[in-house]
Amino acid sequence: MTGSARDERRPAGTPRALLTAAAADALRAADGRAGGAYLCSPTPGILRLAVLAGLPGPLFRPWGRLHLDRPFPVADVHRTGVPVVLANATETMRRYPQLAAGLPFHFGSLYVPIAARGRSFGVLLVLRAAASDAAEVLAERERLARVADDLAAGLLRLEADGQAVTWDEEPVCVRPPTAGPAPGRVGRFSWDPASDTVVADERSRALFGLAPGDLPGTLDALARAVDPVDAHRLTGLLHESARGNPPSVPIEVRTTAGGLRLLELWAASDAAYGPVTGVLLDPGAGALADGAADLLPEGVFCLDRLGLIVYANARAAHFLGVDRAELAGRSLWDAVPWLSQPTCEEHLRGALLVPEPVHFHIRRPADGPRVYEGDWLSLSVYPGPDLLTCTAVPANRVPPDSAPEPVAAEVPVPDAAASTRPLYRPIVLAIALTEAVTARQVSAVVMQELLPAFGGRRLAIYLLQERHLYLAWESGFPEGFLAPFEGVGLDARLPGVETLNTGRPLFFDSMQQLADAYPGIALDAEEGARAFLPLIASGRPVGSCILGFDGPRSFSQEERTVLTALAGLIAHAMEKAKRYDTEAALARGLQQALLPRRLSQHARVETAGRYLPGTEGMDVGGDWYDVVEAGDGLALVIGDVQGHGVQAAATMGQLRSAVRAFALGDRPPDEVMSGTNKLLIDLDPGQFASCCYVRLDPATGMARAARAGHLPPLLRRRDGRTTVVELPGGVVLGVDPCARYPVTDLRLEPGAILALYTDGLVERPGHDIDDGIATLRAVLAGAGDDGGRSLGDVADRLTATARQAADRPDDIALLLATRPDGLQAATTSEIT
């Protein structure tokens, strides 16, 4: 077979190979302790953690899925394309309080987009030592950005080859580059499949049990160094790793002498069939410090940065209640399942992120074997660059000089959902609820923050109206299942009603328990636990919250207490949301009453207006537009009052009335601006406003314009050339009573389009507003290419992107005007 033919048959690289290599490069580039990469999920609006370097996956499961609308740096960077630098814990708390509550440790972090050629794949992040300010880590950010650019280019190539570059699995956990000489008995080797060359260090030779100087030079020689049973498997894994598919966890191999070794493999590059790097570890007793820790009276065990136990002395095995042979080479959570407790997980997270030791107490399970007097252990964790050294002693006594033989025990596995629930969840939920203002937003926060914390799959929230419960939100229930419960009265014998009437939460470990307590009740599954929580705020009933689980489970007393407290937070947020909905309805009604129902018409001028409310906050603002008869001409007006809410809408109405009054008197544009400015200052609403006023003569097309701090208009000529109309302008209205507003003359030719707009149409977080104006200008240039396109169609095209945006922070106003061609002029004035 020729070389070219062999290359054609080689499989392409994989996202996994690119990600694992990029994670290691990112840590080196930004001097990080840990890091990873998020990729887009096939589910819209979700990012998934694809690779995690230097941290155990089980400890960071709460951050495995991230909604793009959540206030976290990863979501912001992906949405805006702008890197985020959080130099220290203070900066993190200031900008992202939910992240700071979830990881309350003193570290810094960097986030850069993985994007190329307009395609955004995800976000690359690094956690590192804290700095005094962002300026200290600018060089690291630039190096990290280059790594992200290289990763994006590689993913773009894979996508062009037809590979999916989304992620919908658990993250791949990889070890970071070692900070110094490999600890303990660890060896490294590499294999280049192109030349079939193996390069190994002396430690690898010793770990394979080879004679001094006898280093394996080929893959066959390497295979002969392990037990014949493992030789074929090792060869196959090396070939798969060369194709970009290394094993996700360390594998066990034995030497020809029977020694157990742990082997981790990864692709050394993103080549189609490239070199492979291997790390060999001896997990046996005495591998660290020649077994000196075996002589200590304390229990001592060591973990690598992925949570793998690389050493445990006899006393540690005794205190943990596990046979010593079952510890080395296994994940801590697999070997000692009862350590999967929130207290232990939280302190281990801290030790992995901050180089200070942590000390805490942890209680053994009550139904576990009694291997020492008392139920509590005192654990200390001492972080190192590559290993965590842990000590354990009974919390209620000093350990004796000698310990009995280790006791093998069957330790029951705790509930998986409880083991992943962080202690800080009430804090995170409380912070998230403060940002939710509508009932729907509150429900979405509960679904995104509360359900994952407890392993729930179903959620229903009912709100009380006139002594009946109505469904406000549901997720996960079979279609139509909840319909019969809509509008049930408070006299119905249902758990959702009873929990609200009594104020006591109801917990059912299985569907059978629920059916026994409420005979004849409709069930949505054959099995599964349910929790019914009363939503009561300040002693007033608000509604009920139902949590559903796929399988049976028990609720500990701690979980019942936390869920009850969280129900109180949800109730207060819902009560606030109901008040908001009332105020928002009032504001929307006020705003609609103040905006023009129709635009003034003229036989020679066609106009079209559009208004889009913001999708965040009060949902109403102070943007407005108007077309007013001004003598024998028309006045085109657009303005924007600072802020949102009822006050902004009311101020907008006052300004619109003032401008209309001045325009109807056919006052010059500068006098209109000056008079409106003085009126706003006299009203003293504590707000300012921008405005653009154009007085147009329909017969000649001559116009005179004045601007008060507003964005410049755009003018599209008949031939498609589109320019920014530079108006000198003055300061915004409501600031300086002596402000002057220069007037500029311009001409609107037949067929040309004049566009007035507010900043919501061109402003995006993290982007220069000039870029937004340039984009709008380009869209306007192409919007009139079709001669049959109406002005309303042009307005719809200019606002199409904004209409599709789910996170529009500001409201938008747009006003277009044109003088149609021909003697028969249009009389259309369109408003939306």
Short mmCIF file of C-alpha atoms in Angstrom, two decimals, residues 14-444:
data_model
loop_
_atom_site.label_atom_id
_atom_site.label_comp_id
_atom_site.label_asym_id
_atom_site.label_seq_id
_atom_site.Cartn_x
_atom_site.Cartn_y
_atom_site.Cartn_z
CA THR A 14 -11.88 13.86 17.10
CA PRO A 15 -13.15 16.73 19.22
CA ARG A 16 -12.07 14.77 22.27
CA ALA A 17 -8.43 14.64 21.13
CA LEU A 18 -8.44 18.37 20.37
CA LEU A 19 -10.06 19.24 23.69
CA THR A 20 -7.74 17.19 25.89
CA ALA A 21 -4.68 18.66 24.19
CA ALA A 22 -6.11 22.19 24.44
CA ALA A 23 -6.88 21.76 28.14
CA ALA A 24 -3.25 20.95 28.89
CA ASP A 25 -2.05 23.82 26.70
CA ALA A 26 -4.48 26.19 28.45
CA LEU A 27 -3.08 25.35 31.89
CA ARG A 28 0.45 25.98 30.70
CA ALA A 29 -0.52 29.21 28.92
CA ALA A 30 -2.33 30.76 31.89
CA ASP A 31 -0.33 29.17 34.73
CA GLY A 32 -3.52 27.48 35.86
CA ARG A 33 -4.29 24.92 38.53
CA ALA A 34 -7.30 23.58 36.67
CA GLY A 35 -9.33 24.32 33.60
CA GLY A 36 -11.62 22.96 30.96
CA ALA A 37 -13.77 23.66 27.95
CA TYR A 38 -17.50 23.96 27.38
CA LEU A 39 -19.04 23.08 24.03
CA CYS A 40 -22.53 23.71 22.72
CA SER A 41 -24.98 20.93 23.44
CA PRO A 42 -27.27 19.54 20.73
CA THR A 43 -30.04 20.96 22.93
CA PRO A 44 -30.38 24.68 22.06
CA GLY A 45 -29.47 27.10 24.83
CA ILE A 46 -27.26 24.63 26.73
CA LEU A 47 -23.49 24.43 27.13
CA ARG A 48 -21.94 21.16 28.32
CA LEU A 49 -18.62 20.77 30.12
CA ALA A 50 -16.66 18.66 27.63
CA VAL A 51 -13.23 18.39 29.24
CA LEU A 52 -12.04 19.03 32.79
CA ALA A 53 -8.33 19.17 33.55
CA GLY A 54 -6.94 18.86 37.04
CA LEU A 55 -10.27 18.38 38.85
CA PRO A 56 -12.37 15.29 39.64
CA GLY A 57 -15.58 15.11 37.64
CA PRO A 58 -17.84 14.07 40.58
CA LEU A 59 -16.96 17.23 42.52
CA PHE A 60 -17.95 19.53 39.67
CA ARG A 61 -21.10 17.81 38.43
CA PRO A 62 -23.30 20.84 39.34
CA TRP A 63 -21.48 22.84 36.65
CA GLY A 64 -21.68 20.14 33.96
CA ARG A 65 -24.70 21.73 32.21
CA LEU A 66 -25.07 25.46 31.89
CA HIS A 67 -28.04 27.38 30.51
CA LEU A 68 -27.03 30.30 28.30
CA ASP A 69 -29.44 32.65 30.05
CA ARG A 70 -27.83 32.16 33.47
CA PRO A 71 -25.60 34.92 34.88
CA PHE A 72 -22.32 33.01 34.74
CA PRO A 73 -19.10 34.06 32.98
CA VAL A 74 -19.12 31.04 30.64
CA ALA A 75 -22.60 31.96 29.39
CA ASP A 76 -21.69 35.65 28.98
CA VAL A 77 -18.50 34.88 27.05
CA HIS A 78 -20.31 32.51 24.70
CA ARG A 79 -23.14 34.99 24.05
CA THR A 80 -20.98 38.09 23.57
CA GLY A 81 -17.68 36.69 22.31
CA VAL A 82 -15.82 38.90 24.80
CA PRO A 83 -13.28 37.33 27.24
CA VAL A 84 -13.91 37.64 30.97
CA VAL A 85 -11.11 38.02 33.54
CA LEU A 86 -11.96 37.51 37.22
CA ALA A 87 -8.72 38.31 39.00
CA ASN A 88 -9.79 37.25 42.48
CA ALA A 89 -12.72 36.28 44.70
CA THR A 90 -13.74 39.91 45.28
CA GLU A 91 -14.08 40.57 41.57
CA THR A 92 -15.96 37.29 41.15
CA MET A 93 -18.45 38.19 43.88
CA ARG A 94 -18.96 41.67 42.43
CA ARG A 95 -19.66 40.51 38.89
CA TYR A 96 -20.96 36.95 39.30
CA PRO A 97 -22.37 36.39 42.81
CA GLN A 98 -23.88 33.00 41.91
CA LEU A 99 -20.50 31.65 40.83
CA ALA A 100 -18.88 33.06 43.98
CA ALA A 101 -21.55 31.42 46.16
CA GLY A 102 -21.01 28.09 44.43
CA LEU A 103 -17.21 28.18 44.63
CA PRO A 104 -16.45 30.40 47.63
CA PHE A 105 -12.69 30.06 47.42
CA HIS A 106 -9.91 32.57 46.85
CA PHE A 107 -8.86 31.97 43.26
CA GLY A 108 -8.89 33.78 39.93
CA SER A 109 -10.30 32.63 36.62
CA LEU A 110 -10.03 33.42 32.89
CA TYR A 111 -12.64 32.72 30.19
CA VAL A 112 -12.15 33.11 26.43
CA PRO A 113 -14.44 32.20 23.52
CA ILE A 114 -13.73 29.23 21.26
CA ALA A 115 -14.78 30.86 17.99
CA ALA A 116 -13.59 31.10 14.39
CA ARG A 117 -15.03 32.63 11.21
CA GLY A 118 -18.25 33.67 12.90
CA ARG A 119 -18.80 30.16 14.36
CA SER A 120 -18.93 29.98 18.18
CA PHE A 121 -18.18 26.51 19.55
CA GLY A 122 -17.93 27.18 23.29
CA VAL A 123 -15.66 28.60 25.98
CA LEU A 124 -12.17 27.75 27.27
CA LEU A 125 -11.52 28.48 30.94
CA VAL A 126 -8.68 28.32 33.44
CA LEU A 127 -8.75 28.54 37.24
CA ARG A 128 -5.56 29.97 38.68
CA ALA A 129 -4.03 31.72 41.67
CA ALA A 130 -5.69 35.00 42.63
CA ALA A 131 -4.19 38.27 41.44
CA SER A 132 -4.62 41.83 42.71
CA ASP A 133 -6.32 42.99 39.50
CA ALA A 134 -6.97 42.00 35.90
CA ALA A 135 -3.89 43.87 34.63
CA GLU A 136 -1.65 41.25 36.23
CA VAL A 137 -3.02 38.47 34.04
CA LEU A 138 -3.33 40.23 30.67
CA ALA A 139 -0.41 38.26 29.21
CA GLU A 140 -1.96 34.99 30.41
CA ARG A 141 -5.29 35.99 28.85
CA GLU A 142 -3.65 36.64 25.50
CA ARG A 143 -1.85 33.28 25.56
CA LEU A 144 -5.08 31.55 26.53
CA ALA A 145 -6.89 33.29 23.66
CA ARG A 146 -4.32 31.90 21.20
CA VAL A 147 -4.93 28.38 22.54
CA ALA A 148 -8.68 28.92 22.10
CA ASP A 149 -8.16 30.18 18.54
CA ASP A 150 -6.11 27.09 17.66
CA LEU A 151 -8.79 24.87 19.20
CA ALA A 152 -11.53 26.66 17.25
CA ALA A 153 -9.60 26.25 14.01
CA GLY A 154 -9.27 22.52 14.67
CA LEU A 155 -12.96 22.15 15.48
CA LEU A 156 -13.81 24.09 12.32
CA ARG A 157 -11.80 21.57 10.28
CA LEU A 158 -13.59 18.67 11.93
CA GLU A 159 -16.95 20.28 11.22
CA ALA A 160 -15.96 20.78 7.58
CA ASP A 161 -15.16 17.04 7.45
CA GLY A 162 -18.70 16.29 8.58
CA GLN A 163 -18.04 15.59 12.27
CA ALA A 164 -20.38 16.92 14.93
CA VAL A 165 -18.58 19.26 17.31
CA THR A 166 -21.32 19.50 19.92
CA TRP A 167 -21.12 17.71 23.27
CA ASP A 168 -23.82 15.80 25.16
CA GLU A 169 -21.83 13.46 27.41
CA GLU A 170 -20.12 13.52 30.78
CA PRO A 171 -16.87 15.54 30.73
CA VAL A 172 -13.57 13.88 29.96
CA CYS A 173 -11.33 14.31 33.02
CA VAL A 174 -7.61 14.58 32.31
CA ARG A 175 -4.58 15.12 34.45
CA PRO A 176 -2.80 18.47 34.17
CA PRO A 177 0.87 18.73 33.24
CA THR A 178 2.94 17.97 36.35
CA ALA A 179 4.36 21.00 38.14
CA GLY A 180 7.74 19.39 38.67
CA PRO A 181 9.35 15.96 38.81
CA ALA A 182 6.76 13.21 38.76
CA PRO A 183 5.78 12.32 42.33
CA GLY A 184 6.39 8.79 43.58
CA ARG A 185 6.93 6.03 41.09
CA VAL A 186 5.57 7.51 37.89
CA GLY A 187 7.05 6.98 34.45
CA ARG A 188 6.34 8.35 30.99
CA PHE A 189 6.74 7.01 27.49
CA SER A 190 5.61 7.93 23.98
CA TRP A 191 4.92 5.94 20.84
CA ASP A 192 5.09 7.31 17.30
CA PRO A 193 3.03 5.03 15.04
CA ALA A 194 4.62 6.48 11.89
CA SER A 195 8.05 5.09 12.78
CA ASP A 196 6.91 2.54 15.40
CA THR A 197 9.32 4.16 17.85
CA VAL A 198 8.85 4.00 21.63
CA VAL A 199 10.71 6.52 23.78
CA ALA A 200 10.56 5.81 27.53
CA ASP A 201 12.23 7.26 30.61
CA GLU A 202 14.17 5.24 33.17
CA ARG A 203 11.21 5.25 35.59
CA SER A 204 9.06 3.52 32.97
CA ARG A 205 11.77 0.89 32.52
CA ALA A 206 11.79 0.25 36.28
CA LEU A 207 8.00 0.14 36.49
CA PHE A 208 7.83 -2.37 33.62
CA GLY A 209 10.38 -4.50 35.52
CA LEU A 210 13.02 -4.33 32.78
CA ALA A 211 16.76 -4.58 33.33
CA PRO A 212 18.80 -1.33 33.64
CA GLY A 213 19.26 0.28 30.23
CA ASP A 214 16.80 -2.15 28.61
CA LEU A 215 14.30 0.41 27.28
CA PRO A 216 11.56 -0.80 24.90
CA GLY A 217 12.21 0.72 21.48
CA THR A 218 9.19 -0.58 19.57
CA LEU A 219 5.55 -1.37 20.25
CA ASP A 220 6.27 -5.12 20.18
CA ALA A 221 9.03 -4.68 22.79
CA LEU A 222 6.64 -2.62 24.94
CA ALA A 223 3.95 -5.31 24.67
CA ARG A 224 6.48 -7.98 25.75
CA ALA A 225 7.10 -6.00 28.97
CA VAL A 226 3.56 -6.65 30.26
CA ASP A 227 1.68 -9.80 31.11
CA PRO A 228 0.72 -11.73 27.95
CA VAL A 229 -2.95 -11.46 28.92
CA ASP A 230 -2.68 -7.63 28.76
CA ALA A 231 -0.33 -7.39 25.77
CA HIS A 232 -2.97 -7.59 23.03
CA ARG A 233 -5.27 -5.16 24.88
CA LEU A 234 -2.41 -2.67 25.35
CA THR A 235 -1.56 -2.77 21.63
CA GLY A 236 -5.18 -2.16 20.66
CA LEU A 237 -5.54 0.75 23.08
CA LEU A 238 -2.41 2.41 21.74
CA HIS A 239 -3.73 2.19 18.18
CA GLU A 240 -7.11 3.61 19.25
CA SER A 241 -5.36 6.42 21.11
CA ALA A 242 -3.35 7.25 17.98
CA ARG A 243 -6.67 7.62 16.16
CA GLY A 244 -7.78 10.19 18.77
CA ASN A 245 -9.81 7.82 20.98
CA PRO A 246 -7.80 7.24 24.18
CA PRO A 247 -9.50 5.50 27.13
CA SER A 248 -11.37 7.94 29.38
CA VAL A 249 -10.03 6.39 32.62
CA PRO A 250 -6.69 4.87 33.65
CA ILE A 251 -6.44 1.18 32.74
CA GLU A 252 -4.83 -1.59 34.76
CA VAL A 253 -1.94 -3.59 33.32
CA ARG A 254 0.36 -6.07 34.98
CA THR A 255 4.03 -6.60 34.38
CA THR A 256 5.42 -10.02 33.49
CA ALA A 257 6.31 -10.32 37.19
CA GLY A 258 2.68 -9.68 38.17
CA GLY A 259 3.03 -6.10 39.44
CA LEU A 260 -0.10 -3.93 39.08
CA ARG A 261 0.34 -0.69 37.18
CA LEU A 262 -2.09 2.06 36.17
CA LEU A 263 -1.69 3.36 32.64
CA GLU A 264 -3.19 6.56 31.24
CA LEU A 265 -3.01 7.27 27.50
CA TRP A 266 -3.80 10.32 25.42
CA ALA A 267 -3.20 11.55 21.89
CA ALA A 268 -0.22 13.87 21.82
CA SER A 269 -1.61 15.94 18.93
CA ASP A 270 -4.71 16.34 16.76
CA ALA A 271 -3.11 14.50 13.86
CA ALA A 272 -5.26 11.92 12.07
CA TYR A 273 -3.01 9.10 13.29
CA GLY A 274 -0.44 10.68 15.54
CA PRO A 275 1.85 10.07 18.51
CA VAL A 276 0.55 8.75 21.84
CA THR A 277 1.79 9.65 25.31
CA GLY A 278 1.49 7.27 28.25
CA VAL A 279 1.88 7.75 32.00
CA LEU A 280 2.58 4.69 34.13
CA LEU A 281 1.85 4.73 37.87
CA ASP A 282 2.65 2.23 40.60
CA PRO A 283 -0.29 2.43 43.05
CA GLY A 284 1.06 -0.18 45.43
CA ALA A 285 1.86 0.24 49.10
CA GLY A 286 5.17 1.90 49.74
CA ALA A 287 5.19 3.67 46.37
CA LEU A 288 5.49 7.04 48.07
CA ALA A 289 8.37 7.80 50.38
CA ASP A 290 9.26 4.08 50.50
CA GLY A 291 6.24 3.30 52.67
CA ALA A 292 7.30 5.59 55.51
CA ALA A 293 3.72 6.68 56.04
CA ASP A 294 2.87 3.09 56.99
CA LEU A 295 4.59 3.75 60.31
CA LEU A 296 2.49 6.80 61.24
CA PRO A 297 -0.30 6.49 63.84
CA GLU A 298 -2.64 8.63 61.69
CA GLY A 299 -4.43 7.40 58.65
CA VAL A 300 -2.72 8.78 55.55
CA PHE A 301 -3.91 8.56 51.96
CA CYS A 302 -3.00 10.50 48.82
CA LEU A 303 -5.15 11.53 45.86
CA ASP A 304 -4.11 12.79 42.48
CA ARG A 305 -5.96 15.77 41.01
CA LEU A 306 -8.60 13.52 39.47
CA GLY A 307 -9.49 11.91 42.77
CA LEU A 308 -7.58 8.66 42.20
CA ILE A 309 -6.12 7.11 45.37
CA VAL A 310 -2.40 6.60 44.71
CA TYR A 311 -1.49 5.58 48.27
CA ALA A 312 -3.19 4.60 51.53
CA ASN A 313 -1.54 3.30 54.68
CA ALA A 314 -3.05 0.56 56.85
CA ARG A 315 -4.42 3.00 59.41
CA ALA A 316 -6.29 4.98 56.71
CA ALA A 317 -7.91 1.79 55.41
CA HIS A 318 -8.93 0.91 58.99
CA PHE A 319 -10.51 4.29 59.71
CA LEU A 320 -12.28 4.39 56.34
CA GLY A 321 -13.64 0.87 56.86
CA VAL A 322 -12.29 -0.48 53.58
CA ASP A 323 -9.75 -3.21 52.82
CA ARG A 324 -6.44 -1.59 51.93
CA ALA A 325 -6.24 -3.61 48.73
CA GLU A 326 -9.49 -1.96 47.59
CA LEU A 327 -8.12 1.59 47.87
CA ALA A 328 -5.03 2.07 45.74
CA GLY A 329 -5.73 2.74 42.10
CA ARG A 330 -9.44 3.48 42.56
CA SER A 331 -11.44 6.69 42.62
CA LEU A 332 -12.09 7.94 46.16
CA TRP A 333 -15.85 7.90 45.56
CA ASP A 334 -15.80 4.37 44.20
CA ALA A 335 -13.60 3.03 46.99
CA VAL A 336 -15.26 4.92 49.89
CA PRO A 337 -18.80 5.80 48.75
CA TRP A 338 -19.86 7.26 52.08
CA LEU A 339 -17.35 10.09 51.61
CA SER A 340 -19.68 11.42 48.88
CA GLN A 341 -21.16 13.85 51.38
CA PRO A 342 -21.61 17.58 50.76
CA THR A 343 -19.26 18.49 53.62
CA CYS A 344 -16.43 16.37 52.28
CA GLU A 345 -17.00 17.40 48.67
CA GLU A 346 -17.02 21.10 49.54
CA HIS A 347 -13.69 20.91 51.41
CA LEU A 348 -12.05 18.81 48.70
CA ARG A 349 -13.12 21.41 46.13
CA GLY A 350 -11.44 24.07 48.25
CA ALA A 351 -8.22 22.09 48.56
CA LEU A 352 -8.08 21.56 44.79
CA LEU A 353 -8.59 25.25 44.03
CA VAL A 354 -6.67 26.99 46.84
CA PRO A 355 -3.22 25.91 48.13
CA GLU A 356 -4.13 26.17 51.83
CA PRO A 357 -4.87 23.06 53.92
CA VAL A 358 -8.41 22.39 55.07
CA HIS A 359 -9.60 20.64 58.22
CA PHE A 360 -13.08 19.29 58.89
CA HIS A 361 -15.08 16.59 60.63
CA ILE A 362 -17.21 14.03 58.86
CA ARG A 363 -19.60 11.44 60.24
CA ARG A 364 -19.54 7.82 59.17
CA PRO A 365 -22.89 6.32 58.13
CA ALA A 366 -24.90 5.03 61.08
CA ASP A 367 -25.47 1.65 59.40
CA GLY A 368 -21.78 1.15 58.59
CA PRO A 369 -19.46 -1.17 60.53
CA ARG A 370 -18.06 0.12 63.83
CA VAL A 371 -14.27 -0.04 63.34
CA TYR A 372 -13.33 2.39 66.11
CA GLU A 373 -14.98 4.00 69.10
CA GLY A 374 -17.18 6.88 67.92
CA ASP A 375 -18.78 7.89 64.64
CA TRP A 376 -16.76 10.94 63.59
CA LEU A 377 -13.48 11.33 61.72
CA SER A 378 -11.27 14.40 61.72
CA LEU A 379 -9.86 14.87 58.22
CA SER A 380 -7.12 17.22 57.07
CA VAL A 381 -6.26 17.81 53.42
CA TYR A 382 -2.89 19.28 52.44
CA PRO A 383 -2.75 20.40 48.78
CA GLY A 384 0.30 19.99 46.60
CA PRO A 385 0.87 20.87 42.96
CA ASP A 386 0.05 17.32 41.83
CA LEU A 387 -1.25 15.45 44.87
CA LEU A 388 -3.56 15.94 47.84
CA THR A 389 -2.25 14.38 51.06
CA CYS A 390 -5.04 13.52 53.51
CA THR A 391 -4.83 12.50 57.15
CA ALA A 392 -7.62 10.90 59.20
CA VAL A 393 -8.00 10.29 62.92
CA PRO A 394 -11.05 9.65 65.10
CA ALA A 395 -12.49 12.98 66.16
CA ASN A 396 -13.15 11.97 69.76
CA ARG A 397 -9.85 10.41 70.79
CA VAL A 398 -6.12 10.19 70.02
CA PRO A 399 -5.34 7.05 68.00
CA PRO A 400 -3.31 4.36 69.81
CA ASP A 401 0.22 3.44 68.80
CA SER A 402 -0.94 0.29 67.09
CA ALA A 403 -4.04 -0.39 65.09
CA PRO A 404 -5.95 -3.63 64.61
CA GLU A 405 -6.05 -5.34 61.27
CA PRO A 406 -8.13 -3.58 58.65
CA VAL A 407 -11.76 -4.59 58.55
CA ALA A 408 -13.28 -5.42 55.18
CA ALA A 409 -16.76 -3.99 55.02
CA GLU A 410 -19.71 -3.69 52.73
CA VAL A 411 -20.44 0.04 52.97
CA PRO A 412 -23.85 1.01 51.57
CA VAL A 413 -23.81 3.52 48.75
CA PRO A 414 -25.61 6.75 49.72
CA ASP A 415 -28.30 8.25 47.55
CA ALA A 416 -26.65 9.59 44.37
CA ALA A 417 -28.72 12.73 44.30
CA ALA A 418 -27.88 13.58 47.91
CA SER A 419 -24.17 13.09 47.27
CA THR A 420 -24.15 15.68 44.52
CA ARG A 421 -26.22 18.29 46.31
CA PRO A 422 -23.98 21.17 47.43
CA LEU A 423 -24.42 22.82 50.79
CA TYR A 424 -24.52 26.21 49.12
CA ARG A 425 -27.63 25.48 47.03
CA PRO A 426 -29.98 27.67 49.14
CA ILE A 427 -27.57 30.59 48.68
CA VAL A 428 -27.32 30.09 44.91
CA LEU A 429 -31.09 29.76 44.56
CA ALA A 430 -31.66 32.88 46.67
CA ILE A 431 -29.25 34.91 44.52
CA ALA A 432 -30.82 33.63 41.31
CA LEU A 433 -34.33 34.39 42.55
CA THR A 434 -33.40 38.02 43.23
CA GLU A 435 -32.79 38.41 39.49
CA ALA A 436 -36.12 36.82 38.46
CA VAL A 437 -38.96 39.30 38.17
CA THR A 438 -41.79 37.39 36.48
CA ALA A 439 -43.54 34.21 37.58
CA ARG A 440 -42.15 32.47 34.52
CA GLN A 441 -38.61 33.57 35.32
CA VAL A 442 -38.98 32.38 38.93
CA SER A 443 -40.21 29.00 37.69
CA ALA A 444 -37.31 28.75 35.24
#
